[in-house]
CSV table of C-alpha atoms and ligand atoms in Angstrom, one decimal:
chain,number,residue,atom,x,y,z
J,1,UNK,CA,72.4,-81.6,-169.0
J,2,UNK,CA,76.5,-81.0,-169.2
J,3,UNK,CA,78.0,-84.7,-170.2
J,4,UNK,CA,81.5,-85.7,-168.6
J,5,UNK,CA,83.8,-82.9,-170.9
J,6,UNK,CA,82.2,-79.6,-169.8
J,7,UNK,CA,82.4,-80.3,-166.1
J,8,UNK,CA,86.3,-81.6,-166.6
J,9,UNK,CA,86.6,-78.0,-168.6
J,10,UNK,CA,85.4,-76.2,-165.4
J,11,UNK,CA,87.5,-78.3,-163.1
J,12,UNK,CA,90.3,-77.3,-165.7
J,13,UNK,CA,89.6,-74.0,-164.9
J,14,UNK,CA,89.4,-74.1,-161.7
J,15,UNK,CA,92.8,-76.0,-161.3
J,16,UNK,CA,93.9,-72.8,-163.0
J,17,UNK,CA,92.1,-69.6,-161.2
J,18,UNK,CA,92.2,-71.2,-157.5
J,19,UNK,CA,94.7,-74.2,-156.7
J,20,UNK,CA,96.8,-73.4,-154.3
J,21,UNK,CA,95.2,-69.9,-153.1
J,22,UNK,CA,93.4,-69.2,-150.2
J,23,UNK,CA,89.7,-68.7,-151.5
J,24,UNK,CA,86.8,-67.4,-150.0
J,25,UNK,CA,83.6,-68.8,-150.4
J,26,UNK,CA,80.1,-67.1,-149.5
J,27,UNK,CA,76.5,-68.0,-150.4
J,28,UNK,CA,74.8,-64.6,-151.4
J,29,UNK,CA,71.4,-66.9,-151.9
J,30,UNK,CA,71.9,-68.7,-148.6
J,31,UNK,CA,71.4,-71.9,-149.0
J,32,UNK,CA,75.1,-73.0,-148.8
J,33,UNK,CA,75.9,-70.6,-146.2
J,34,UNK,CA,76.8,-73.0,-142.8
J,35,UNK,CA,78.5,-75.1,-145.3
J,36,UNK,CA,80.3,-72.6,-146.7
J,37,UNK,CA,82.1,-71.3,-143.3
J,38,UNK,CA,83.2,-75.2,-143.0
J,39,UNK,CA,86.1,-74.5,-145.7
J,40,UNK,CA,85.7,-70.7,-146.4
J,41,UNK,CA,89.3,-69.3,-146.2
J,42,UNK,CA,91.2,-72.8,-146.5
J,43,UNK,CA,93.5,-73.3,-149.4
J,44,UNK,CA,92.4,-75.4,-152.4
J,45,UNK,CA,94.4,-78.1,-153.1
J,46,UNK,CA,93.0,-79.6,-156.1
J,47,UNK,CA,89.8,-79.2,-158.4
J,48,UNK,CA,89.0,-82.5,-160.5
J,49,UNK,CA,86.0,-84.1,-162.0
J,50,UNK,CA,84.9,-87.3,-162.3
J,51,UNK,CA,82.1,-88.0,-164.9
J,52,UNK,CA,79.6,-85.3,-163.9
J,53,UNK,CA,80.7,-84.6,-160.9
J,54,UNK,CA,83.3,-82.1,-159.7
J,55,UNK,CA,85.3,-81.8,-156.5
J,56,UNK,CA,86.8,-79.1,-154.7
J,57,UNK,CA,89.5,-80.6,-152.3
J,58,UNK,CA,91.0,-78.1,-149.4
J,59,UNK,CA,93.7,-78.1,-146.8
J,60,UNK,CA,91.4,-78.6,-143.6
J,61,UNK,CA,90.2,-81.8,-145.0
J,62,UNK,CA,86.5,-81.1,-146.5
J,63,UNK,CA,85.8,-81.7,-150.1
J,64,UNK,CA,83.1,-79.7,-151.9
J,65,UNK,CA,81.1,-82.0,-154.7
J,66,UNK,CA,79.1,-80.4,-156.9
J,67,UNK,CA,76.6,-82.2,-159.4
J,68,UNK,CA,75.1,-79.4,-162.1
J,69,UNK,CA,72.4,-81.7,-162.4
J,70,UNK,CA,70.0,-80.0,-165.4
J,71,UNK,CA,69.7,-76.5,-164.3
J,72,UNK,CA,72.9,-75.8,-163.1
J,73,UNK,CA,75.7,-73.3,-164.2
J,74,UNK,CA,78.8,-71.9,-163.6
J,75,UNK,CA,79.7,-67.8,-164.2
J,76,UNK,CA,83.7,-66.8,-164.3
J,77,UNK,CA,84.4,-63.6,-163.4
J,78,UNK,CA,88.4,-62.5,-164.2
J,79,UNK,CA,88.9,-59.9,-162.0
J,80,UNK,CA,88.9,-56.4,-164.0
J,81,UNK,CA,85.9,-55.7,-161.3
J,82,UNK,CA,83.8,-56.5,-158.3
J,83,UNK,CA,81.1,-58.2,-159.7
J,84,UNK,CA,77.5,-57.5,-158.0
J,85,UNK,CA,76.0,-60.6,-157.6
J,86,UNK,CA,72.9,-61.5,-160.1
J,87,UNK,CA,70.1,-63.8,-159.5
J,88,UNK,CA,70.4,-66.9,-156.8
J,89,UNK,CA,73.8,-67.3,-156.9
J,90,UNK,CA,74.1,-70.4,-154.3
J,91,UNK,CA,77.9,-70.2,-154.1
J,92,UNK,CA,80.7,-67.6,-154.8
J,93,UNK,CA,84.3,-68.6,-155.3
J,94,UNK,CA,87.1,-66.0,-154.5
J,95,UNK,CA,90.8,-65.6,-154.6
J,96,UNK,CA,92.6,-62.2,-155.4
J,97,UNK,CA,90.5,-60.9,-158.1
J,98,UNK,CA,89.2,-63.9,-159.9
J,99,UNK,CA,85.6,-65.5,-159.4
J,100,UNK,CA,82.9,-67.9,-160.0
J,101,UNK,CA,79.5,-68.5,-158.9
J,102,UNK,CA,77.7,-71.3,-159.1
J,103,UNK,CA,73.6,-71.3,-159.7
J,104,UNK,CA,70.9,-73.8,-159.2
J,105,UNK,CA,73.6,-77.1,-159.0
J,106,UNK,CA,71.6,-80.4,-157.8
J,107,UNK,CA,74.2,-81.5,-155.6
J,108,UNK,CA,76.5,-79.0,-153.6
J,109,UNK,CA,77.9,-80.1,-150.7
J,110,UNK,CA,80.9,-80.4,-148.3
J,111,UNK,CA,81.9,-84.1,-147.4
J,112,UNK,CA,85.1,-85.7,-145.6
J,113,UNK,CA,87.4,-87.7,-147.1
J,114,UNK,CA,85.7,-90.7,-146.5
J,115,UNK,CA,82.3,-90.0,-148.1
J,116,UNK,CA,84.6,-89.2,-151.2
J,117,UNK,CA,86.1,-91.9,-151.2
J,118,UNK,CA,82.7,-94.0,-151.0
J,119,UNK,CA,81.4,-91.3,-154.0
J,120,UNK,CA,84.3,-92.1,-155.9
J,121,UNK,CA,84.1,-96.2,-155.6
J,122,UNK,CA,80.6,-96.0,-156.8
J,123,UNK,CA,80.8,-93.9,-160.2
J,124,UNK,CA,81.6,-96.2,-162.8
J,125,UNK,CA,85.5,-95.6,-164.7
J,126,UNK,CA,86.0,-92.2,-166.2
J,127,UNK,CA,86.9,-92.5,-169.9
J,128,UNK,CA,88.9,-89.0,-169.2
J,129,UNK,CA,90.9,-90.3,-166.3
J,130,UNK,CA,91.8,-94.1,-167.5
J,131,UNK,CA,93.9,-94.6,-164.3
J,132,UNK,CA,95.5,-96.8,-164.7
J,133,UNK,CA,93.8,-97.1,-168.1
J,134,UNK,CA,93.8,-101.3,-168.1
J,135,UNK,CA,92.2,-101.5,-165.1
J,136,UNK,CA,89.4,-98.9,-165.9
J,137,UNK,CA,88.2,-100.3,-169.3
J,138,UNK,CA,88.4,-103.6,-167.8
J,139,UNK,CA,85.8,-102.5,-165.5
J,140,UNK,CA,83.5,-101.2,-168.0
J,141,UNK,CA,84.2,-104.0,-169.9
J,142,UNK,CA,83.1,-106.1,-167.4
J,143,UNK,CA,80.0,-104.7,-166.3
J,144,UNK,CA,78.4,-104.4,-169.9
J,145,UNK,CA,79.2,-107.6,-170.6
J,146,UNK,CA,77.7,-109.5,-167.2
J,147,UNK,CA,74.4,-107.2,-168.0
J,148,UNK,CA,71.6,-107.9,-169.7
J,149,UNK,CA,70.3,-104.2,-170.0
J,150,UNK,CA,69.8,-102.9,-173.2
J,151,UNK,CA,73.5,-101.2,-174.4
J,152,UNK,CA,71.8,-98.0,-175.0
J,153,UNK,CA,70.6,-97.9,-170.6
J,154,UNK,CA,74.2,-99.1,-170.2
J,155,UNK,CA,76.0,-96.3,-171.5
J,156,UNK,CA,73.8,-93.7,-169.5
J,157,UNK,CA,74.4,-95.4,-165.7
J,158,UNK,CA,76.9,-93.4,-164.1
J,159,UNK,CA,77.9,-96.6,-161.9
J,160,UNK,CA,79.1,-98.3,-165.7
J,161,UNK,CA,80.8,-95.4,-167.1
J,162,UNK,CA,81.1,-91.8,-165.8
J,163,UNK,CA,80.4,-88.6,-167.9
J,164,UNK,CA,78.4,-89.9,-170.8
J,165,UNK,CA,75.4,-88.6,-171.6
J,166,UNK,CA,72.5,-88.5,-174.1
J,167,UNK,CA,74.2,-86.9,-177.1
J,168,UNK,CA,77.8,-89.5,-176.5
J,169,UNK,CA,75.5,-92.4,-175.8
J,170,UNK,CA,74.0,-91.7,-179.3
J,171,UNK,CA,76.7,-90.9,-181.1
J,172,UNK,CA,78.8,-94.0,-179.7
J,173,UNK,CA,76.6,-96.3,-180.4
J,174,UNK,CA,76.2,-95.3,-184.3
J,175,UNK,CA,80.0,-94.7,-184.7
J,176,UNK,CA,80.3,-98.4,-183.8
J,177,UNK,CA,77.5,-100.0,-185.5
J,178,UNK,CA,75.5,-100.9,-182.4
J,179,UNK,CA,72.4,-101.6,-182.2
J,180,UNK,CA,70.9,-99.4,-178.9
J,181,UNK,CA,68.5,-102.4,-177.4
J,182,UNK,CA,71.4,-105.0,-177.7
J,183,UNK,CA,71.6,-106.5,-174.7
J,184,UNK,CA,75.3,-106.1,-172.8
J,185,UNK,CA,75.8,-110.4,-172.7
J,186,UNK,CA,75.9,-109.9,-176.5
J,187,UNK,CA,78.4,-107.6,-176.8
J,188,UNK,CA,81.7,-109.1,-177.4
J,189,UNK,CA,84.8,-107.8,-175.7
J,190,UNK,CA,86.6,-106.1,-178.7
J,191,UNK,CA,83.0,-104.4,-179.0
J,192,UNK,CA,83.0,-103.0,-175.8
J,193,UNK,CA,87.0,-102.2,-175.9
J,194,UNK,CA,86.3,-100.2,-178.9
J,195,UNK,CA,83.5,-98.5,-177.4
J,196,UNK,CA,85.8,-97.4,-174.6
J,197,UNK,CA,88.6,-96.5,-176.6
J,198,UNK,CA,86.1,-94.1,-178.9
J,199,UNK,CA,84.7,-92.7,-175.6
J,200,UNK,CA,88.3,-91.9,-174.9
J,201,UNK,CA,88.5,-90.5,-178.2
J,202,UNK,CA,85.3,-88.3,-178.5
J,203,UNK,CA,85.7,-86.9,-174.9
J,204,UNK,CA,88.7,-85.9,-174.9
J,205,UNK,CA,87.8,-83.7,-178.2
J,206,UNK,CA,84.6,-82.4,-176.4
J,207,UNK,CA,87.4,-81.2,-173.3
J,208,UNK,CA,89.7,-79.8,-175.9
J,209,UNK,CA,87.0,-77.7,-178.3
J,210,UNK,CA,84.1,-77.6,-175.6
J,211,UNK,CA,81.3,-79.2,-177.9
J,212,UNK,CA,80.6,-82.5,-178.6
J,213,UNK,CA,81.7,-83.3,-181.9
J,214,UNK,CA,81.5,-86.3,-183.2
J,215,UNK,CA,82.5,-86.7,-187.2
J,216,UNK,CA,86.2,-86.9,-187.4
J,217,UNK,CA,86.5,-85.5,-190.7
J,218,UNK,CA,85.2,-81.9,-188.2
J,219,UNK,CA,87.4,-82.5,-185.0
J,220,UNK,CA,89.5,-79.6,-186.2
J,221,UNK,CA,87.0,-77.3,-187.9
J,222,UNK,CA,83.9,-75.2,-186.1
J,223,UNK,CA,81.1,-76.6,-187.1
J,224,UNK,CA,77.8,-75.9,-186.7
J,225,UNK,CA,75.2,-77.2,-184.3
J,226,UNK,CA,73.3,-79.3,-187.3
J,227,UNK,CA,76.8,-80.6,-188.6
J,228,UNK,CA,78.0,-81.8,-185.4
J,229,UNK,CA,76.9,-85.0,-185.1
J,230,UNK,CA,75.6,-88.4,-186.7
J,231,UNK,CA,72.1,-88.6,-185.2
J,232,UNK,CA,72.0,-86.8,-182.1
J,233,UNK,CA,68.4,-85.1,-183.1
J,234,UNK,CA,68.2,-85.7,-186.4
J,235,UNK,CA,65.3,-87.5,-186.5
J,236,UNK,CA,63.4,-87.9,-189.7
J,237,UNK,CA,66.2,-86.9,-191.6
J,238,UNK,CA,68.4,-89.3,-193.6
J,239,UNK,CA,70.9,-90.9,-192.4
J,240,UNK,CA,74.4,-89.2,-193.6
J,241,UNK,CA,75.6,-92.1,-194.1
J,242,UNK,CA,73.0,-94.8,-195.7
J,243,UNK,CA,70.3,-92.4,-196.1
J,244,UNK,CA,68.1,-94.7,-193.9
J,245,UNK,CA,65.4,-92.3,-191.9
J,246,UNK,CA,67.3,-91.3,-188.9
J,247,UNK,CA,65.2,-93.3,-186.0
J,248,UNK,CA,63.9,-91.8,-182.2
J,249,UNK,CA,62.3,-93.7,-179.3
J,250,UNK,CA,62.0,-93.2,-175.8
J,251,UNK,CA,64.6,-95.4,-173.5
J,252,UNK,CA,64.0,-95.0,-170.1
J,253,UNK,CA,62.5,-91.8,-170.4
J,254,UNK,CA,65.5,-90.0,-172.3
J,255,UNK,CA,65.0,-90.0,-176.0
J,256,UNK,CA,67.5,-92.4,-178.4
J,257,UNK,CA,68.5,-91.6,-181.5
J,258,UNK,CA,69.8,-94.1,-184.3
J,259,UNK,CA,70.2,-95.8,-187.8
J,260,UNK,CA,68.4,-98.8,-188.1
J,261,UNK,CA,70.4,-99.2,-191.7
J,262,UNK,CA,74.1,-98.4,-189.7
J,263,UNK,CA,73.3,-100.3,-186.6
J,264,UNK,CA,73.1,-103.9,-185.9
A,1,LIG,ZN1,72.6,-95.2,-191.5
């Protein structure tokens, strides 16, 4: 599933192709066809994400949010063409000669201003959009720390903090020497600052390059899917940095990786 930088990439992009241009929007598949004539035609006035979520804001008032979910996935087409459209595409974006389409998203839908706004107070602060950037670590930092979930379930609820997912939760957690089933009461608050502050950090590296890297010393070089990362599947395999057998359990159904030598 996309975490929190690939969907603000695509909102990037969209900012780019389709703000302020009249676009048309179709359903060649069907399924978002009524919907579509709601704001088909309208101008878009801005495209922004918010964790995993994106939305699509428009002159007549309607907002479209879309949630990839695990199967969905964006296409860009620049315009050298018409494109023929391939497979269930569920929604087609247009303006001049760019487009997208969007297949197999979990959530796509138009809403009013009002259910954004009750989307938008739900999903837990954006480590992307710290606006104002007190305020929104100081509401992750308080909902860790009133919890007694494990850390490691507290990272991965959208309604704590937006856009992390299983490979950032990992990663996060070993970067900062925490133990996954610690329980949020007995994380301190410079503990759960720094967590913040390196979700910041990695995110906004994962929105720059488009993969989520997580070993500073290879921010600025390619590296390869093995090299990436600390633990993020690497089960079995020692630890690079005590050499301890890199460890993997279920949690809630979503598999944790981690050091038991580097995290405590
Ligand atoms: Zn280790």
């Amino acid at each position: 599933m996309p975490e929190g930088h690939t969907v603000h990439r695509i909102a990037d992009r969209f900012e780019r192709d389709f703000s302020g241009k009249t676009v048309t929007i179709s359903s060649p598949q069907g399924r978002f066809a009524s919907a579509a004539r709601l704001v088909s035609g309208q101008t878009l006035i801005r495209a922004y994400a918010v964790g995993k979520q994106m939305f699509l804001e428009f002159d007549g008032g309607g907002t479209i949010r879309i949630h990839l979910g695990i199967y969905g996935k964006w296409q860009f087409h620049d315009g050298d063409r018409d494109h023929e459209v391939v497979g269930q595409v569920r929604v087609r974006f247009s303006a001049g000669r760019v487009s997208a389409d969007l297949r197999g998203p979990t959530v796509c839908e138009v809403i009013s201003p009002d259910e954004v706004g009750a989307v938008l107070r739900r999903l837990g602060p954006d480590p992307i959009n710290p606006n104002p950037r007190q305020r929104e670590s100081h509401r992750f930092i308080e909902r860790v720390t009133r919890s007694k979930s494990a850390v490691g379930l507290l990272l991965m609820n959208q309604d704590v903090i937006s856009g992390i997912g299983n490979v950032y939760r990992a990663e996060l957690l070993f970067r900062a020497g925490i133990e996954p089933h610690r329980p949020g009461t007995s994380l301190t608050v410079d503990e759960v600052q720094a967590l913040w502050d390196d979700a910041v950090k990695l995110l906004k590296v994962g929105v720059a390059t488009g993969f989520m890297i997580t070993r500073d010393e290879l921010f600025k070089k390619r590296p390869t899917k093995d090299e990436r990362n600390w633990v993020y599947k690497r089960e079995g395999q020692p630890c690079r940095m005590c050499g301890t057998e890199v460890s993997i359990e279920l949690m809630a159904a979503r598999k944790l990786y981690w050091c038991s030598g580097c995290q405590s």
